[in-house]
Coordinates of N, CA and C in Angstrom, one line a residue:
X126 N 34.2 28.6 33.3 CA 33.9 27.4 32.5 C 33.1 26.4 33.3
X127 N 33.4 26.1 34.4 CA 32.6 25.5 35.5 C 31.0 25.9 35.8
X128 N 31.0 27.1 35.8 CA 29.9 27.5 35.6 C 29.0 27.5 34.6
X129 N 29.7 27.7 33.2 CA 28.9 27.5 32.8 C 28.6 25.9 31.5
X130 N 29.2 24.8 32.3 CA 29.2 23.6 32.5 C 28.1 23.0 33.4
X131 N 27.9 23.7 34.5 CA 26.6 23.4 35.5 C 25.7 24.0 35.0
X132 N 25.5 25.1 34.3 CA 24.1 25.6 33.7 C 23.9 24.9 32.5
X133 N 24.8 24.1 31.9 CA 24.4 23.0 30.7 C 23.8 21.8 31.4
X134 N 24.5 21.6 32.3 CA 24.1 20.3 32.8 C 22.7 20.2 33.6
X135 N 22.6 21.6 34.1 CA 21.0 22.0 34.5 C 20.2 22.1 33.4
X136 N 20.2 22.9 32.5 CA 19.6 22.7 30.9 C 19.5 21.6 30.5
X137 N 20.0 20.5 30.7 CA 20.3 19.1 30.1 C 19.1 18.6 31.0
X138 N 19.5 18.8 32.1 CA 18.8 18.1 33.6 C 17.1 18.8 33.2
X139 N 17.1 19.6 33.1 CA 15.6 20.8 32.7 C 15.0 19.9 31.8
X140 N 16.0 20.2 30.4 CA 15.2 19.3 29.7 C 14.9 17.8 29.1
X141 N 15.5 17.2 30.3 CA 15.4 15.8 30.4 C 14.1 15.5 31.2
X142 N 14.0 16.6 32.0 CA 12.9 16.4 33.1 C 11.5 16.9 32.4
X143 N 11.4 18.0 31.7 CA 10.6 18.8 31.2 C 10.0 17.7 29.7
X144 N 11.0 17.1 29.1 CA 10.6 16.7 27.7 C 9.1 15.1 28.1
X145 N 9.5 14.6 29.2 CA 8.3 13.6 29.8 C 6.7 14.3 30.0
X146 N 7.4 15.8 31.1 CA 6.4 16.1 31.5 C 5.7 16.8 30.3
X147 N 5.9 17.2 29.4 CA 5.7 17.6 27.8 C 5.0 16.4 27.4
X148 N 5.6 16.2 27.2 CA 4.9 14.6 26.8 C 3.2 14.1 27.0
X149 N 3.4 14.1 28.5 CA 2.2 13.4 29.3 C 1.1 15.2 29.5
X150 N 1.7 16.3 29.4 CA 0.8 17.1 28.9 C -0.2 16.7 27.6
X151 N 0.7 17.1 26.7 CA -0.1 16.6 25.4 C -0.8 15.4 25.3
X152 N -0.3 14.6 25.7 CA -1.3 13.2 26.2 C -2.5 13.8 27.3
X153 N -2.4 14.4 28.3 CA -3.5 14.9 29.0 C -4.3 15.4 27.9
X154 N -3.9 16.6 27.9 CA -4.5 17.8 26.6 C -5.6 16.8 25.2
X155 N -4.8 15.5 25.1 CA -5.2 14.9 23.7 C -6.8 14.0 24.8
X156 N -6.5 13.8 25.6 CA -7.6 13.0 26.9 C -8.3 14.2 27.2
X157 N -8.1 15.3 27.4 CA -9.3 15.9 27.9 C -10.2 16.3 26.8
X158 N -9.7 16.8 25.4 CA -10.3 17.1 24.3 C -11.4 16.0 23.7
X159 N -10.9 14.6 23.7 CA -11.7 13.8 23.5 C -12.6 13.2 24.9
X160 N -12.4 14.0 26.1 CA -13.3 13.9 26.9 C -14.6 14.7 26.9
X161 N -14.2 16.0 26.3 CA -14.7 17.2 26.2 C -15.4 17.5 24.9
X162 N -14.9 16.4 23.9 CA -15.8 15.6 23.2 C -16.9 14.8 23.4
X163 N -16.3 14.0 24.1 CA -17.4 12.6 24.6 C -18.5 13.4 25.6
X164 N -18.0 14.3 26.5 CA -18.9 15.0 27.3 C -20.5 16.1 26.2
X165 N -19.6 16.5 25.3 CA -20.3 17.1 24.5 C -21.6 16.2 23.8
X166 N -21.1 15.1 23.4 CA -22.0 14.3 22.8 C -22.9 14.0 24.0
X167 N -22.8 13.1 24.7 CA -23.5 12.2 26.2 C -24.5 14.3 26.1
X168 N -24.3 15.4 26.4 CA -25.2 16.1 26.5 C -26.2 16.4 25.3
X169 N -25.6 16.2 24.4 CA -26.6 16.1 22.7 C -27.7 15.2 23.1
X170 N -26.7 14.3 23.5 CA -27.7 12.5 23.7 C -29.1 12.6 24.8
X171 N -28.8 13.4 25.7 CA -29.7 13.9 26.9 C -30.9 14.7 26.0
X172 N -30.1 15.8 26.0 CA -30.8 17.0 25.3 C -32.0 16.3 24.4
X173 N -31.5 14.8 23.3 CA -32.2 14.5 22.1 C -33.1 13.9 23.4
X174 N -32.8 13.1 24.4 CA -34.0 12.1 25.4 C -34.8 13.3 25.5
X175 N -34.3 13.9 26.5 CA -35.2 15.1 27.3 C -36.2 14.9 26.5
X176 N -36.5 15.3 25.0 CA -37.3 16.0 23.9 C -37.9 14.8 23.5
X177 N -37.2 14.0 23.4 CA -38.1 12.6 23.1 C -39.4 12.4 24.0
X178 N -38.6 12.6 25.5 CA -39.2 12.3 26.8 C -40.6 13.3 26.8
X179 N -40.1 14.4 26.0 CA -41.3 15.5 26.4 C -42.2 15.3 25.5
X180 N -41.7 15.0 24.1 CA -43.0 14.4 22.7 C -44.1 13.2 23.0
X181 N -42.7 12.5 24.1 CA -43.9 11.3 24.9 C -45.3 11.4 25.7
X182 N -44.1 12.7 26.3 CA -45.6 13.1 27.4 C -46.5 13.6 27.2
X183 N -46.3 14.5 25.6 CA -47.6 15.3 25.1 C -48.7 14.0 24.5
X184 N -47.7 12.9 24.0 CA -48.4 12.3 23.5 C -49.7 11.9 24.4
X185 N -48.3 10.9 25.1 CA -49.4 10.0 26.7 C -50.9 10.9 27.1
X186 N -50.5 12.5 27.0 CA -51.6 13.4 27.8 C -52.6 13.4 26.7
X187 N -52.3 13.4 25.4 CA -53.5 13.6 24.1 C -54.4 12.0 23.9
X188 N -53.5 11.2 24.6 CA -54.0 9.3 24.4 C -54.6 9.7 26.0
X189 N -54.8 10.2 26.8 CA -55.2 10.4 28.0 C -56.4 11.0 28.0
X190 N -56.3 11.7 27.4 CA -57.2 12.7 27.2 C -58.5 12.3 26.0
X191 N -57.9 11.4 25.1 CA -58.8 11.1 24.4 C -59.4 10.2 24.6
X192 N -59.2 9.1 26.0 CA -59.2 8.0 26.3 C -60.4 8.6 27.4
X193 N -60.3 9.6 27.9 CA -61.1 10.7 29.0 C -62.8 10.5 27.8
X194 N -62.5 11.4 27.0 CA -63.5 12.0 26.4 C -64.8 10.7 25.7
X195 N -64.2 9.3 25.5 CA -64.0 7.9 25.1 C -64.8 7.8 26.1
X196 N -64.5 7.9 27.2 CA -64.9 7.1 28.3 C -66.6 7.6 28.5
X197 N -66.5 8.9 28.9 CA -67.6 9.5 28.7 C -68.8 9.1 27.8
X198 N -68.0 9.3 26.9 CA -68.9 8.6 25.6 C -69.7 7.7 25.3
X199 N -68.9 6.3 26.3 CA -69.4 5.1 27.0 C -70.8 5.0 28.0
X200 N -69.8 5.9 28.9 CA -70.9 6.6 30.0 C -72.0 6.8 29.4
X201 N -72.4 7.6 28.3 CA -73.6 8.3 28.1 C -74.4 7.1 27.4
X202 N -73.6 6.3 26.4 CA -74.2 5.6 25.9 C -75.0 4.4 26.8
X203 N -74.2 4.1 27.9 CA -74.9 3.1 28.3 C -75.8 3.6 29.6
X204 N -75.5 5.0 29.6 CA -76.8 5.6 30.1 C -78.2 5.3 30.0
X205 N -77.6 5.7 28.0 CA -79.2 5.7 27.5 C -79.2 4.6 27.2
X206 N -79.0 3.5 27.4 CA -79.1 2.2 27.4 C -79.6 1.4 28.4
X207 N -79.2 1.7 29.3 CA -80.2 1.9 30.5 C -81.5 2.7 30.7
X208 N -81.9 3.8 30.2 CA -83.0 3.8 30.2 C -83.9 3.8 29.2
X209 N -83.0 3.1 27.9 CA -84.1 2.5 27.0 C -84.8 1.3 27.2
X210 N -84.0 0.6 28.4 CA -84.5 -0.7 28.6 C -85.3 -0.8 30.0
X211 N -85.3 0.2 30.6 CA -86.6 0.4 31.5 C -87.8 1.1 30.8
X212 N -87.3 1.5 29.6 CA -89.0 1.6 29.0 C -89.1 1.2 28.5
X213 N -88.4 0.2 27.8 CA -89.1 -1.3 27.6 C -90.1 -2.3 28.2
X214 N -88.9 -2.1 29.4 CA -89.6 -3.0 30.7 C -91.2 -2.2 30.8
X215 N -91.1 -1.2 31.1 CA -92.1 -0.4 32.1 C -93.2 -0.1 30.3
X216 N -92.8 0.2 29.2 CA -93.9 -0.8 28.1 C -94.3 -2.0 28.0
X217 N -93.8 -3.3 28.2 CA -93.7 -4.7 28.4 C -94.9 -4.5 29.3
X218 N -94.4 -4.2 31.2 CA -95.7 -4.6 31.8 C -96.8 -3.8 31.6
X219 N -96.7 -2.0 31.0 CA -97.7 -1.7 30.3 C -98.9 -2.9 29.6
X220 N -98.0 -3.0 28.5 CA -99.2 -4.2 27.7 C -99.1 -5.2 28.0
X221 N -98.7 -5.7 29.2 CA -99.0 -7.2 29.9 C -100.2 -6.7 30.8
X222 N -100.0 -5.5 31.1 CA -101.3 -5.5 32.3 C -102.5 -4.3 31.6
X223 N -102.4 -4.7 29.9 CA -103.8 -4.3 29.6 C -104.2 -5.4 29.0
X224 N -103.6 -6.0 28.6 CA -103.6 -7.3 28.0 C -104.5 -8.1 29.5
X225 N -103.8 -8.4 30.1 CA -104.5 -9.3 31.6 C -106.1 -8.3 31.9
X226 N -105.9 -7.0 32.1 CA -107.6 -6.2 32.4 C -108.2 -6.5 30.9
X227 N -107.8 -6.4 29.9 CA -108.6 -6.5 28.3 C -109.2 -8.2 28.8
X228 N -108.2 -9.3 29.0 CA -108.6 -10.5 29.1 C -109.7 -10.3 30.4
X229 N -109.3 -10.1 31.6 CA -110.3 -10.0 32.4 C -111.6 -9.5 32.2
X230 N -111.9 -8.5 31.6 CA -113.0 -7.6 31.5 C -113.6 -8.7 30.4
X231 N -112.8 -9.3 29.6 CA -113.9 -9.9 28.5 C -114.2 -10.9 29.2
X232 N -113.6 -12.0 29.9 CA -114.2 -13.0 30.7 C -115.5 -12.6 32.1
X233 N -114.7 -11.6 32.5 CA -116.2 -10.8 33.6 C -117.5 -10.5 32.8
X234 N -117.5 -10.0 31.3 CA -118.1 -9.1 30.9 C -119.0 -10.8 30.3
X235 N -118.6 -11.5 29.9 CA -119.5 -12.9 28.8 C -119.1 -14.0 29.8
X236 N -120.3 -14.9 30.5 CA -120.2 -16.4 30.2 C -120.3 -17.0 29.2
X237 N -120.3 -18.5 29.7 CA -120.8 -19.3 28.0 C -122.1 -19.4 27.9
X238 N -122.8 -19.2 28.7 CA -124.7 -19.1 28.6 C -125.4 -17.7 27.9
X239 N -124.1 -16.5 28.1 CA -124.0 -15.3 27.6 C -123.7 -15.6 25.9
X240 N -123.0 -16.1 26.0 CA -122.5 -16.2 24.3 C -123.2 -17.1 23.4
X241 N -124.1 -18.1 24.1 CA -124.4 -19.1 23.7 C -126.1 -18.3 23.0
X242 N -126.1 -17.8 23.9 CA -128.0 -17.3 23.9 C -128.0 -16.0 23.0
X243 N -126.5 -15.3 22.2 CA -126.2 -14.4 21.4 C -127.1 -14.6 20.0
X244 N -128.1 -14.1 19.8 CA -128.2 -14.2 18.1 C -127.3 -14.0 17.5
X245 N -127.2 -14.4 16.4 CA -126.1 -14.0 15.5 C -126.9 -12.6 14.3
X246 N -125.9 -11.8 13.9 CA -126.7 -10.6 13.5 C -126.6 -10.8 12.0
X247 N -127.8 -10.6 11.3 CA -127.9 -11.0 10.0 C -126.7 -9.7 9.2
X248 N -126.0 -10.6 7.8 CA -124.9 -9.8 6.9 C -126.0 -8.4 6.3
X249 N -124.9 -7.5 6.5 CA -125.6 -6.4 5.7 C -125.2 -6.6 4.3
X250 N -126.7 -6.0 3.6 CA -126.1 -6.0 2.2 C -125.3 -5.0 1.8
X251 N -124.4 -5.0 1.1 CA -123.2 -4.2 0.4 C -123.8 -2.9 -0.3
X252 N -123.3 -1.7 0.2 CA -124.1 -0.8 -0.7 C -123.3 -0.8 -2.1
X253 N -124.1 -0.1 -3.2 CA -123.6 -0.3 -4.3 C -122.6 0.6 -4.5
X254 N -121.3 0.5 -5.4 CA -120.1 1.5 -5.4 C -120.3 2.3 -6.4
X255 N -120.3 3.7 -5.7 CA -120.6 4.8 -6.9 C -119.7 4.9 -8.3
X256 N -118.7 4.3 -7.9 CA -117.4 4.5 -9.0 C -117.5 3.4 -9.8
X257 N -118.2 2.3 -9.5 CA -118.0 1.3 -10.4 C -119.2 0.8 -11.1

């Protein structure tokens, strides 16, 4: 009877001891599930950046890229912008310096005692118009 009075009181003692740690399991268990939850999401959440992160970079590289091709475009244009306006220039003193020999050669070519002593050359008459 003693005996088995001490294996009750150990049973008693067992599950006095056991029904806490029972307890704070399932409380663990109920914490890690909603950890392993939360963990789960926070990787969704990554996973969705990552992808965001990567859509950005195709983007940045296509605005990069078109910003490249842009540029060039610039380049050329004010290439030829540049050298439309040195053949401007280089037309400009063209007909500044035929303009200056045209003026010179007519001033070398007549004085005023030259132009003065010019007959004037009598009007031709009009020939008559076959059509009219």
């Amino acid at each position: 009877a003693m005996q088995e009075e001490r294996y009750s009181l150990r049973a008693d003692f067992s599950r006095a001891t056991l029904k806490p740690t029972l307890a704070e399991l399932d409380s663990v268990r109920v914490e890690l599930s909603q950890s392993t939850k939360a963990r789960q999401e926070l990787q969704e959440l990554y996973e969705a950046s990552q992808l965001q992160t990567q859509q950005q970079a195709i983007e940045l590289e296509t605005t990069r890229a078109k910003l490249v091709e842009e540029q060039q475009e610039v380049e050329a244009l004010a290439r030829g912008l540049r050298l439309a306006r040195e053949q401007v220039t280089e037309l400009e003193e063209s007909v500044s310096g035929q303009r200056s020999t045209a003026a010179l050669s007519d001033l070398q070519g007549h004085d005023e005692a030259d132009v003065s002593d010019c007959p004037i050359a009598p009007m031709a008459t009009p020939e008559p118009n076959p059509f009219g």
